[in-house]
Amino acid sequence: MSELLMASSAEQTQNPAAMMVVTCNASDFPFNYVQGPMENNPASYEAKLDHTSSHGYMVGIPPKRNVLEEFAYAFRETFFHDDPLYHYKDQPKRKQFWLGLQNLFPILEWGKQYNLKKFKGDLIAGLTIASLCIPQDIGYAKLANVPPNYALYTSFVAPLVYAVMGSSRDIAIGPVAVVSLLLGEALKREINPKKHPNEYLRLAFTATFFAGITQAALGFLRLGFLVDFLSHAAVVGFMAGAAITIGLQQLKGLFGIKNFTTNTDIVSVMRSVFGNIHHGWNWQTVVIGMTFLAFLLTTKYIASKKKNLFWIAAVAPLISVIISTFCVYITHANKEGVKIVGHLDKGVNPPSLQKIYWSGPQLVNGAKIGIMAGLVGLTEAIAIGRTFATLKGYQLDGNKEMTALGIMNVAGSFTSCIVATGSFSRSAVNFMAGCNTAMSNIVMSLMTLLTLLVITPLFKYTPNAVIAAIIINAVVGLIDIKAAARIWKVDKLDFLALMGAFFGVVFRSVEIGLLIAVGISIAKILFQVMRPRMALLGNLPRTGLYRNIEQYPEAVRVPKVLIIRVDAAIYFSNSNYIKERTLRYLRDEEDLNKEHGLPRIEYIIFEMSAVTDIDTTGIHELEELLKVLKKLYIQLELVNPGPAVMDKLLAAGYIEMIGQEHIFLTVGDAVACCSSKPKDTVNA
C-alpha cells in the first residue's frame, strides 16, 4: 500500500493526464461549448459557468419537462417499454385491424405459413406428449384431490385455447405437479374433499376462474414485471422443495399405506411412512411401485445420455400404465390390497359455469387460492416459454402469454377444468420431438378427447403405485442441482434465497415456501438499495483512467484527492449510509496518510456516472455532507451526474450551493483542476 501511495508522485511525471494544468476557465480552451440547443439550458447556469473540461465539454442539463411529461415518460417506460404499437405505425386501417387480430390470436400469423412439413413434426410431438400427459394427469388429479377425469378435461380444453392465443411454439399445456399440489393443499383446508366432494369441486372451479382472471389482468394491464419479484434462485429453490414434497406425498401410493398424514411437511410424512412400516405397507404394492419406478428412471437416464432416444422416456409412463393395468386385471391384485384408480366417467367436459361461487365466503376463499395458484403457474409458464424461445431464437411476449394463459384458465373454469399452465417435462419432450408450432398442443388435446370418449374405462385397474411412480419420475427433473451449485458459486445471497424457499416448502408448506421465496427476493432488493456498492478509485499508470483500487491493485491514489464512486441511485433508504460511508473512507484515508507522512486530503471527488436518480432526501444528505466537508476544509467535487440527477440538483439549488466550477465531466478533468489549484483555495 505504501508503495502505491509513494508511487503517485512519481507517476505524475509519466501520466500526462495527471499533470494536466487546467485553469478552469472556458477561455483557456479553443473548443466551443457543445451542449445541444442553447435554449434548452437554464440561462443562469450558463451565465455562471466558469469552467469546461479539457475536451471542451461540460456536464449537460437535460431539457426541462413538466409534470405531465415526466409522468408520461415514467408510465411509458413502466408499462410500454417494448413499444407494442411499433408495428402499427404508418399502416393503413385495414392492415392495423389485421395486425390487431394477429396480436390477439397468434395462430392467424403462423397459420399463414403452415405446411405439411411442419405438421409432420407437430403430429409426432403431439402424439408423444399425449402419451406422457394422460398418465401424468391422473396423478396430478390426485395431488389436487379431484377425480382423474377432471385433469383429463383440463388437458383437452386448455391446450386448444392456448394454441389459438399463445405465442410460444414449444410450451405443452396442462395440469402440472406444483400447481396441482398447491391447489390441493389450499382447497382442502377450506373444504374436506371426501366429505363434501361437490362443494370441493365448486371451490376448485372458483379458484381456477380467479387464477385466470389474475393472469389475464396482469397481461392486459401489462403488469408482468410483478412476476419478476420472484428471483431465479428463489424459483429454483421453490421448485426443488415442491418436488421433494410431491415425491414424499407419493409414498402413500407407492407403498400402499392406508393411514397417511394429511400434512405435507417432511417430518410428518416420514413419521407416517415409518410408523406404518410393520403393519401399514402392502408388499404387492411396493413390488409394483418400485419395479416401475426403476423402469421409468432407467428410461429417463437413457434419454438424458442419448438425446435421439428421448421418445423412450416419453412413452415409458404410458407403457407402464398399460403393462401394470393388464397385470392387475389378470391377477386380481386389487383383491389383495393393491389400490387401483377405479371407475372413470366417459365423455367430454360438462359445463361448470353455474358451479362457480359468485357470492358468499367461498368466493373470497376461491379468489385467494386462485390468485396464488395463478401467480405460481404464470411464473412457471413464463420461465419455460422464455427458455425454449431462447433455444430456438425467437422472442416471447410475456404480456401476451399472460393474457393467453388467463383466458385459457377462465375458459377452463367454465368447462370443469382445474388450473393449467406450461409443463416443464412435457414441454421438454415437445421440444425434443421436433414441434414447430402450437399445433402440437392441438394434437395432444385431440388425443385426450379420444381418451375421454373411448379409452377411459381401461384405466380402471391401473394401480395407484404406478401413478405414484410416474409422478415421482416427473418431479425429479424439477430438482436442478447444477443450477443450485452455480448459484452458490456466483452469489451467496441468491443461494440464501434458494435455500430459504426450499426449506420453507419442505419443512412447512408450499404456501410458506412461496412466501419465503418472495420475501427473501424482496429483502435482497431492499438490501442492495439500502447498502449500495461504493468504491475508491485510483489512476491506472500511463493512462487517464480511474478504476476501483480493489479490482486494479496497480491503480495509484492521487495525492490530496480522495475519489469515490457510488454505484446506485441515491434515495432516502441509502443516502445516510452513503454520507457516513464517505466520511469513513475519509477517516481511513487520513489515518493512512498520517501513518506514511503524506499530505492531508483536500478534495473528495464523487464519481456519479452510475447514480441514475436522486430524491429530496438524497439531496439533503449531499447538502449535509458538503457542510461537514467545508468544516474540515475539504472541497467536494462532482463528476458526470446523469440527466435526472442534474435536473434535480439544479431545481433544488444544490448546484448553486456547491458551485458550478465543482462539477466535471470526467474524473481526469476533476483531478487535473484540483491539482492546479493553490493549497489555500479550499481553505478560503
XYZ file of C-alpha atoms in Angstrom:
684
model
C 0.000 0.000 0.000
C 2.784 2.415 0.893
C 4.464 1.722 -2.454
C 1.255 2.709 -4.220
C 0.932 5.872 -2.191
C 4.556 6.874 -2.797
C 4.343 5.983 -6.469
C 1.626 8.531 -7.085
C 4.040 11.485 -7.157
C 6.438 9.745 -9.484
C 3.580 8.597 -11.656
C 2.521 12.144 -12.363
C 5.624 12.631 -14.427
C 4.680 9.643 -16.588
C 0.996 10.365 -16.748
C 0.155 13.446 -18.849
C -3.461 13.352 -17.679
C -2.403 13.588 -14.073
C -0.015 16.522 -14.838
C -2.511 18.424 -16.951
C -2.745 22.061 -15.876
C -6.296 23.350 -16.029
C -7.142 26.892 -15.107
C -10.832 26.048 -15.112
C -11.775 28.961 -17.369
C -13.722 28.480 -20.570
C -11.435 30.927 -22.385
C -8.483 28.580 -21.942
C -9.977 26.072 -24.383
C -10.117 26.517 -28.176
C -13.329 24.465 -28.285
C -16.876 25.722 -28.343
C -19.157 24.504 -25.578
C -21.302 21.758 -27.121
C -24.418 21.260 -25.072
C -27.192 20.950 -27.597
C -29.804 23.622 -28.234
C -28.847 26.546 -26.060
C -32.411 27.472 -25.367
C -32.891 24.164 -23.535
C -30.322 25.088 -20.903
C -31.061 27.387 -17.963
C -29.545 30.769 -18.666
C -28.430 31.184 -15.099
C -26.428 28.003 -15.302
C -24.655 29.100 -18.476
C -24.025 32.579 -17.146
C -22.306 31.324 -14.012
C -20.314 28.668 -15.799
C -16.580 29.338 -15.453
C -15.067 26.041 -16.484
C -15.282 23.289 -19.038
C -13.426 20.020 -19.387
C -10.192 19.526 -21.247
C -12.302 18.226 -24.134
C -14.335 21.393 -24.404
C -17.453 19.795 -22.918
C -19.221 20.151 -19.599
C -21.883 18.259 -17.743
C -25.119 18.929 -19.588
C -28.506 19.960 -18.306
C -31.376 17.907 -19.767
C -34.323 19.649 -21.412
C -36.850 20.637 -18.789
C -40.024 18.520 -18.735
C -43.213 19.437 -16.958
C -45.023 17.145 -14.543
C -47.262 15.620 -17.213
C -44.287 14.869 -19.450
C -42.433 13.263 -16.544
C -45.458 11.148 -15.666
C -45.988 10.144 -19.294
C -42.359 9.097 -19.627
C -42.425 7.037 -16.422
C -45.743 5.457 -17.396
C -44.490 4.564 -20.868
C -41.240 3.028 -19.642
C -43.020 1.051 -16.914
C -45.886 -0.406 -18.926
C -44.920 0.015 -22.595
C -41.141 -0.320 -22.614
C -41.330 -2.766 -25.541
C -43.258 -0.275 -27.732
C -46.122 -2.670 -28.606
C -47.586 -0.248 -31.184
C -44.399 -0.098 -33.261
C -45.704 -2.442 -35.975
C -48.901 -0.403 -36.339
C -47.075 2.805 -37.306
C -47.699 4.143 -40.810
C -50.022 1.241 -41.621
C -53.484 1.611 -43.217
C -56.515 0.995 -41.009
C -57.251 -2.373 -42.599
C -53.696 -3.554 -42.008
C -53.791 -2.300 -38.417
C -57.009 -4.240 -37.811
C -55.446 -7.420 -39.176
C -52.287 -6.904 -37.094
C -54.507 -6.445 -34.035
C -56.218 -9.772 -34.702
C -52.852 -11.470 -35.171
C -51.637 -9.968 -31.917
C -54.656 -11.360 -30.075
C -54.701 -14.672 -31.955
C -51.124 -15.602 -32.998
C -52.483 -18.678 -34.798
C -53.528 -16.299 -37.604
C -49.890 -15.283 -38.045
C -48.132 -18.664 -38.035
C -51.090 -20.341 -39.714
C -50.412 -18.442 -42.969
C -47.039 -20.155 -43.403
C -48.167 -23.535 -42.082
C -47.472 -26.538 -44.305
C -47.405 -30.325 -44.350
C -43.744 -30.493 -43.350
C -44.387 -28.519 -40.175
C -47.482 -30.602 -39.447
C -45.425 -33.788 -39.589
C -43.172 -32.529 -36.782
C -46.145 -31.240 -34.769
C -48.020 -34.534 -35.196
C -45.143 -36.619 -33.865
C -44.591 -34.175 -30.988
C -48.310 -34.046 -30.158
C -48.678 -37.829 -30.063
C -45.553 -38.123 -27.928
C -46.627 -35.600 -25.300
C -50.153 -37.111 -25.306
C -48.684 -40.468 -24.290
C -46.931 -38.663 -21.440
C -49.729 -36.356 -20.316
C -52.527 -38.917 -19.927
C -50.922 -40.955 -17.109
C -49.469 -37.787 -15.566
C -52.888 -36.131 -15.484
C -54.332 -38.989 -13.455
C -51.576 -38.469 -10.897
C -51.887 -34.692 -10.825
C -55.623 -35.052 -10.224
C -54.779 -36.936 -7.033
C -52.488 -34.092 -5.975
C -55.362 -31.653 -6.457
C -57.793 -34.064 -4.722
C -60.164 -34.162 -7.703
C -61.359 -37.173 -9.780
C -58.862 -38.079 -12.560
C -61.217 -37.197 -15.404
C -61.149 -33.506 -14.362
C -57.415 -33.363 -15.071
C -58.078 -35.024 -18.436
C -60.769 -32.411 -19.101
C -58.085 -29.791 -18.456
C -55.707 -31.351 -20.996
C -58.481 -31.226 -23.586
C -59.754 -27.630 -23.281
C -56.705 -25.676 -22.083
C -54.306 -26.675 -24.910
C -56.932 -25.788 -27.538
C -57.396 -22.273 -26.159
C -53.663 -21.754 -25.748
C -52.906 -22.946 -29.291
C -55.127 -20.138 -30.613
C -53.889 -17.360 -28.314
C -50.422 -18.364 -27.076
C -47.219 -17.119 -28.659
C -44.858 -19.918 -27.604
C -44.127 -22.646 -30.128
C -42.861 -25.138 -27.565
C -44.912 -24.975 -24.361
C -47.086 -28.034 -23.684
C -50.138 -27.042 -21.666
C -51.923 -28.973 -18.925
C -52.061 -29.596 -15.179
C -48.638 -29.545 -13.509
C -47.367 -31.048 -10.287
C -46.507 -27.898 -8.324
C -49.725 -26.001 -9.075
C -51.845 -29.135 -8.508
C -50.227 -29.690 -5.109
C -50.645 -26.021 -4.191
C -54.273 -26.126 -5.277
C -54.991 -29.369 -3.397
C -53.376 -28.185 -0.168
C -55.144 -24.828 -0.152
C -58.564 -26.187 -1.133
C -58.703 -28.989 1.418
C -58.040 -26.520 4.229
C -61.347 -24.902 3.341
C -63.440 -27.932 2.372
C -62.890 -31.645 3.021
C -62.815 -33.299 -0.436
C -64.001 -36.669 0.911
C -66.919 -35.395 2.979
C -68.055 -32.651 0.604
C -66.820 -33.566 -2.902
C -69.318 -31.371 -4.775
C -68.529 -28.258 -2.734
C -64.831 -29.009 -3.100
C -65.150 -29.122 -6.889
C -67.090 -25.865 -6.871
C -64.305 -24.198 -4.914
C -61.717 -25.669 -7.328
C -63.564 -24.173 -10.321
C -63.833 -20.851 -8.487
C -60.090 -20.864 -7.806
C -59.420 -21.717 -11.465
C -61.595 -18.803 -12.555
C -59.723 -16.317 -10.371
C -56.375 -17.764 -11.414
C -57.347 -16.981 -14.993
C -58.650 -13.518 -14.120
C -55.382 -12.738 -12.311
C -53.237 -13.888 -15.208
C -55.321 -12.137 -17.860
C -55.408 -8.904 -15.846
C -51.623 -8.918 -15.428
C -51.224 -9.360 -19.165
C -53.905 -6.900 -20.230
C -52.691 -4.216 -17.817
C -49.081 -5.022 -18.727
C -48.137 -5.754 -15.126
C -45.933 -8.703 -15.958
C -42.982 -7.102 -14.215
C -44.617 -8.060 -10.892
C -43.740 -11.701 -11.589
C -40.063 -10.708 -11.730
C -40.078 -10.139 -7.967
C -39.655 -13.904 -7.701
C -35.965 -14.304 -8.495
C -34.496 -17.204 -10.468
C -32.757 -18.501 -7.352
C -35.997 -18.451 -5.368
C -37.785 -20.293 -8.185
C -35.063 -22.972 -8.274
C -35.379 -23.497 -4.514
C -39.164 -23.406 -4.572
C -39.375 -25.957 -7.399
C -36.891 -28.286 -5.718
C -38.773 -28.090 -2.424
C -42.077 -28.699 -4.191
C -40.561 -31.699 -5.996
C -39.441 -33.211 -2.674
C -42.859 -32.566 -1.138
C -44.701 -34.077 -4.107
C -42.403 -37.091 -4.101
C -42.973 -37.644 -0.380
C -46.733 -37.462 -0.881
C -46.479 -40.309 -3.422
C -45.053 -42.680 -0.812
C -48.627 -43.369 0.245
C -49.466 -44.839 -3.159
C -46.006 -46.315 -3.723
C -46.112 -48.386 -0.514
C -49.880 -48.877 -0.258
C -50.175 -47.074 3.097
C -53.765 -46.731 4.279
C -53.460 -44.324 7.220
C -51.356 -41.490 5.824
C -50.894 -37.999 7.233
C -52.720 -35.086 5.649
C -49.750 -32.778 6.366
C -47.143 -32.178 3.673
C -44.041 -31.291 5.719
C -41.217 -33.810 5.635
C -41.297 -34.558 9.369
C -44.983 -35.528 9.396
C -44.677 -37.544 6.188
C -41.630 -39.538 7.298
C -43.222 -40.196 10.678
C -46.300 -41.510 8.883
C -44.255 -43.663 6.481
C -42.036 -45.369 9.055
C -44.796 -45.536 11.663
C -46.731 -47.845 9.317
C -43.795 -49.949 8.127
C -44.761 -53.109 10.064
C -48.499 -53.217 9.514
C -49.417 -50.490 7.025
C -47.387 -51.361 3.923
C -48.709 -53.665 1.182
C -45.869 -55.763 -0.195
C -47.537 -56.338 -3.593
C -47.948 -52.594 -3.985
C -44.316 -52.000 -3.008
C -43.113 -54.501 -5.622
C -45.259 -52.950 -8.367
C -44.327 -49.387 -7.463
C -40.588 -49.910 -7.080
C -40.354 -52.037 -10.235
C -41.973 -49.461 -12.467
C -40.193 -46.563 -10.752
C -36.878 -48.250 -11.566
C -38.069 -48.749 -15.159
C -39.075 -45.084 -15.529
C -35.853 -43.743 -14.027
C -33.814 -46.044 -16.266
C -35.553 -44.800 -19.409
C -35.051 -41.202 -18.252
C -31.336 -41.873 -17.728
C -31.009 -43.424 -21.196
C -32.809 -40.470 -22.767
C -30.527 -37.999 -20.955
C -27.430 -39.734 -22.286
C -28.672 -40.144 -25.868
C -30.852 -37.253 -26.955
C -32.164 -39.082 -30.010
C -33.763 -41.647 -27.683
C -35.889 -39.042 -25.876
C -39.030 -40.862 -27.037
C -38.189 -43.821 -24.781
C -38.635 -41.707 -21.668
C -41.709 -40.022 -23.179
C -43.664 -43.241 -23.851
C -42.392 -45.083 -20.751
C -45.225 -43.783 -18.484
C -47.926 -44.967 -20.891
C -46.181 -48.331 -21.305
C -46.032 -48.622 -17.506
C -49.749 -47.912 -17.233
C -50.647 -50.458 -19.920
C -48.467 -53.258 -18.520
C -49.371 -52.696 -14.869
C -53.086 -52.407 -15.641
C -53.019 -55.661 -17.590
C -51.112 -57.458 -14.798
C -53.500 -56.264 -12.087
C -56.519 -57.203 -14.222
C -55.419 -60.795 -14.864
C -54.054 -61.416 -11.343
C -56.879 -59.635 -9.464
C -54.194 -57.956 -7.335
C -56.740 -55.341 -6.316
C -58.355 -58.003 -4.139
C -55.010 -58.451 -2.343
C -54.912 -54.832 -1.192
C -53.408 -53.184 -4.281
C -55.200 -49.872 -4.675
C -56.394 -49.033 -8.194
C -57.613 -45.867 -9.925
C -61.177 -47.153 -10.159
C -64.013 -46.103 -12.397
C -63.560 -43.060 -14.663
C -66.532 -41.395 -16.318
C -66.563 -41.336 -20.090
C -67.481 -38.209 -22.032
C -66.320 -34.668 -22.624
C -66.275 -31.725 -20.264
C -69.586 -30.909 -18.592
C -70.282 -27.171 -18.163
C -69.352 -25.741 -14.775
C -70.212 -22.045 -15.034
C -73.148 -22.494 -12.665
C -70.915 -24.285 -10.134
C -68.601 -21.336 -9.548
C -69.178 -19.481 -6.284
C -70.309 -15.985 -7.228
C -71.065 -14.867 -3.660
C -70.505 -15.819 -0.043
C -67.353 -16.622 1.931
C -66.228 -19.312 -0.517
C -65.960 -16.655 -3.212
C -63.282 -14.921 -1.143
C -61.527 -18.222 -0.395
C -61.578 -19.195 -4.057
C -60.172 -15.791 -5.047
C -57.268 -16.051 -2.580
C -56.390 -19.571 -3.655
C -56.788 -18.736 -7.337
C -54.565 -15.657 -7.210
C -51.791 -17.626 -5.534
C -52.093 -20.589 -7.925
C -52.310 -18.245 -10.909
C -49.104 -16.432 -9.995
C -47.189 -19.668 -9.458
C -48.480 -21.101 -12.726
C -47.643 -17.885 -14.519
C -44.091 -17.852 -13.196
C -43.534 -21.442 -14.280
C -45.019 -20.936 -17.754
C -43.099 -17.730 -18.487
C -39.828 -19.312 -17.340
C -40.412 -22.370 -19.535
C -41.504 -20.314 -22.521
C -38.509 -17.983 -22.353
C -36.115 -20.914 -22.014
C -37.257 -22.646 -25.187
C -37.725 -19.371 -27.071
C -34.063 -18.587 -26.397
C -33.015 -22.026 -27.633
C -34.909 -21.510 -30.897
C -34.053 -17.845 -31.278
C -37.433 -16.116 -31.207
C -38.980 -13.502 -28.943
C -41.683 -14.330 -26.417
C -44.123 -11.582 -25.478
C -44.617 -12.006 -21.726
C -47.761 -9.882 -21.528
C -49.320 -11.725 -24.463
C -48.514 -15.041 -22.771
C -50.155 -13.909 -19.544
C -53.308 -12.893 -21.376
C -53.436 -16.215 -23.241
C -52.913 -18.257 -20.067
C -55.517 -16.208 -18.237
C -58.238 -16.567 -20.876
C -57.351 -20.263 -21.108
C -57.981 -20.788 -17.377
C -61.148 -18.684 -17.383
C -62.491 -20.856 -20.209
C -61.359 -23.919 -18.271
C -63.262 -22.849 -15.167
C -66.447 -22.828 -17.278
C -65.747 -26.366 -18.575
C -64.849 -28.379 -15.449
C -61.082 -27.802 -15.608
C -58.541 -27.158 -12.881
C -55.689 -24.647 -13.149
C -53.434 -25.356 -16.152
C -50.090 -23.919 -17.157
C -46.943 -24.873 -19.041
C -45.473 -28.238 -18.046
C -41.689 -28.429 -17.972
C -41.444 -32.194 -18.587
C -43.972 -32.179 -21.423
C -42.527 -29.011 -22.950
C -39.047 -30.564 -22.950
C -40.410 -33.664 -24.711
C -42.370 -31.448 -27.100
C -39.185 -29.528 -27.946
C -37.058 -32.648 -28.451
C -39.784 -34.338 -30.509
C -39.419 -31.574 -33.099
C -42.515 -29.434 -32.618
C -42.752 -26.436 -34.928
C -45.834 -24.584 -33.703
C -48.596 -24.744 -31.101
C -50.327 -27.300 -33.352
C -48.689 -29.997 -31.208
C -50.955 -28.835 -28.360
C -53.985 -29.331 -30.608
C -52.858 -32.871 -31.460
C -52.367 -33.624 -27.753
C -55.801 -32.189 -26.990
C -57.489 -34.365 -29.625
C -55.750 -37.458 -28.266
C -57.012 -36.571 -24.783
C -60.513 -36.196 -26.247
C -60.208 -39.673 -27.771
C -59.170 -40.990 -24.368
C -62.183 -39.373 -22.690
C -64.605 -40.767 -25.270
C -63.209 -44.263 -25.734
C -60.261 -45.326 -23.582
C -61.198 -44.010 -20.126
C -62.716 -47.286 -18.796
C -59.440 -49.113 -19.481
C -57.738 -47.132 -16.701
C -59.998 -48.660 -14.041
C -57.437 -51.310 -12.988
C -54.392 -49.045 -13.155
C -52.591 -49.391 -9.788
C -52.061 -46.219 -7.781
C -48.473 -47.332 -7.196
C -47.675 -46.861 -10.895
C -49.298 -43.424 -10.921
C -47.170 -42.533 -7.883
C -44.053 -43.787 -9.680
C -44.928 -41.695 -12.757
C -45.301 -38.542 -10.637
C -42.033 -39.169 -8.782
C -40.283 -39.699 -12.112
C -41.785 -36.454 -13.440
C -40.840 -34.254 -10.483
C -37.252 -35.495 -10.268
C -36.479 -33.126 -13.130
C -37.598 -30.167 -11.029
C -34.579 -30.606 -8.741
C -31.853 -28.677 -10.533
C -28.677 -29.409 -8.601
C -26.434 -27.867 -11.264
C -28.323 -24.579 -11.086
C -28.113 -24.591 -7.283
C -24.353 -25.238 -7.399
C -23.895 -22.421 -9.916
C -25.927 -20.015 -7.774
C -23.790 -20.908 -4.731
C -20.651 -20.261 -6.756
C -21.828 -16.927 -8.163
C -23.936 -15.276 -5.454
C -24.209 -16.449 -1.838
C -27.138 -14.131 -1.154
C -29.044 -15.679 -4.047
C -28.248 -19.101 -2.611
C -29.749 -17.982 0.695
C -32.984 -17.162 -1.138
C -32.859 -20.577 -2.803
C -32.399 -22.460 0.461
C -34.999 -20.352 2.260
C -37.616 -21.229 -0.337
C -36.530 -24.888 -0.360
C -36.677 -25.388 3.407
C -39.896 -23.397 3.664
C -41.639 -25.795 1.283
C -40.081 -28.983 2.673
C -40.498 -28.266 6.391
C -43.697 -26.219 6.337
C -45.880 -25.979 3.236
C -45.917 -24.858 -0.377
C -47.543 -21.547 0.549
C -44.982 -20.804 3.271
C -42.167 -21.676 0.896
C -43.622 -19.352 -1.721
C -43.938 -16.505 0.790
C -40.354 -17.059 1.947
C -39.160 -17.067 -1.673
C -40.895 -13.768 -2.409
C -39.863 -12.294 0.942
C -36.175 -13.108 0.509
C -36.200 -11.856 -3.083
C -37.686 -8.514 -1.996
C -35.349 -8.365 1.012
C -32.386 -8.807 -1.327
C -33.592 -5.888 -3.448
C -34.026 -3.715 -0.353
C -30.606 -4.692 0.977
C -28.939 -3.786 -2.309
C -30.802 -0.471 -2.392
C -30.088 0.347 1.254
C -26.415 -0.659 1.107
C -25.209 0.224 -2.380
C -21.715 -0.562 -3.518
C -19.137 2.216 -3.275
C -15.529 2.123 -4.353
C -12.298 4.070 -4.049
C -10.758 4.907 -7.421
C -7.121 5.249 -8.388
C -5.287 6.190 -11.563
C -4.100 3.385 -13.847
C -0.442 4.119 -14.689
C 0.251 5.697 -18.072
C -3.470 6.300 -18.696
C -6.136 8.840 -17.907
C -8.366 6.089 -16.499
C -9.525 5.870 -12.894
C -10.661 2.472 -11.635
C -11.521 0.598 -8.439
C -8.300 0.074 -6.475
C -9.560 -3.299 -5.193
C -10.179 -4.596 -8.695
C -6.989 -2.982 -10.051
C -4.256 -3.150 -7.375
C -1.853 -1.361 -9.708
C -4.040 1.775 -9.643
C -2.400 4.584 -7.647
C -4.033 7.107 -5.378
C -3.817 10.798 -6.241
C -2.164 12.933 -3.540
C -4.567 15.151 -1.554
C -7.520 13.714 -3.510
C -9.994 11.005 -2.492
C -12.009 9.640 -5.428
C -15.214 7.765 -4.556
C -17.627 6.095 -6.950
C -21.266 5.456 -5.978
C -22.853 2.564 -7.885
C -26.549 3.148 -7.218
C -29.321 5.695 -7.198
C -29.316 7.883 -4.077
C -32.619 7.575 -2.230
C -33.976 8.121 1.267
C -33.170 4.478 2.056
C -29.427 4.739 1.375
C -28.453 8.414 1.380
C -27.432 8.466 5.032
C -25.343 5.336 4.513
C -23.605 6.945 1.516
C -22.789 10.033 3.565
C -21.466 8.029 6.517
C -19.528 5.647 4.272
C -17.893 8.627 2.571
C -16.799 10.063 5.905
C -15.464 6.643 6.900
C -13.459 6.464 3.681
C -12.097 9.909 4.540
C -11.177 8.889 8.096
C -9.405 5.719 6.955
C -7.533 7.598 4.244
C -6.423 10.317 6.666
C -5.139 7.670 9.087
C -3.222 6.017 6.267
C -1.739 9.335 5.152
C -0.612 10.178 8.697
C 0.987 6.763 9.031
C 3.051 7.282 5.879
C 3.679 11.019 6.290
C 1.609 12.009 3.269
C -0.340 15.292 2.900
C -3.921 15.507 4.142
C -6.946 15.110 1.902
C -8.114 18.419 0.429
C -10.582 17.200 -2.198
C -13.224 14.481 -2.411
C -14.367 13.624 -5.917
C -17.745 11.907 -6.255
C -17.924 9.843 -9.469
C -21.677 9.806 -10.175
C -21.923 8.146 -13.598
C -23.740 5.160 -12.064
C -26.120 7.322 -9.997
C -29.276 7.018 -12.092
C -31.551 9.065 -9.823
C -31.722 11.016 -6.587
C -34.583 12.101 -4.354
C -35.017 15.039 -1.973
C -33.607 13.091 0.963
C -30.567 12.235 -1.094
C -30.046 15.893 -1.980
C -30.455 16.846 1.683
C -27.752 14.356 2.698
C -25.435 15.713 -0.005
C -26.004 19.178 1.430
C -25.138 17.892 4.908
C -22.035 16.186 3.536
C -20.982 19.426 1.848
C -21.322 21.317 5.140
C -19.322 18.695 7.072
C -16.537 18.719 4.499
C -16.341 22.523 4.470
C -15.772 22.485 8.216
C -12.902 20.084 7.570
C -11.563 22.379 4.799
C -12.239 19.740 2.177
C -13.827 20.579 -1.163
C -16.425 18.265 -2.695
C -16.308 17.772 -6.470
C -18.993 16.015 -8.532
C -18.273 14.094 -11.728
C -20.761 13.351 -14.515
C -24.159 13.388 -12.783
C -26.813 11.866 -15.052
C -29.658 13.888 -16.585
C -32.218 13.056 -13.899
C -29.707 13.801 -11.145
C -28.517 17.022 -12.742
C -32.060 18.239 -13.251
C -32.956 17.702 -9.594
C -29.722 19.157 -8.272
C -30.384 22.275 -10.299
C -34.013 22.515 -9.169
C -33.017 22.093 -5.516
C -30.375 24.823 -5.720
C -27.581 22.389 -4.914
C -25.543 23.369 -7.960
C -25.566 26.977 -6.787
C -24.592 25.821 -3.302
C -21.602 23.733 -4.405
C -20.658 25.969 -7.305
C -20.782 25.120 -10.981
C -16.998 25.106 -11.108
C -17.039 21.968 -8.972
C -18.976 19.802 -11.434
C -16.898 17.956 -14.034
C -17.432 15.678 -16.991
C -14.678 13.175 -16.151
C -12.605 12.188 -13.144
C -9.476 13.174 -15.067
C -10.797 16.722 -15.504
C -11.629 16.961 -11.811
C -8.212 15.651 -10.747
C -6.429 17.993 -13.148
C -8.378 21.001 -11.897
C -7.806 20.091 -8.243
C -4.093 19.596 -8.854
C -3.819 23.052 -10.441
C -5.431 24.945 -7.563
C -3.315 26.623 -4.883
C -3.462 24.969 -1.486
C -5.279 27.926 0.091
C -8.123 27.816 -2.424
C -10.025 25.260 -0.445
C -9.444 26.985 2.858
C -10.600 30.351 1.594
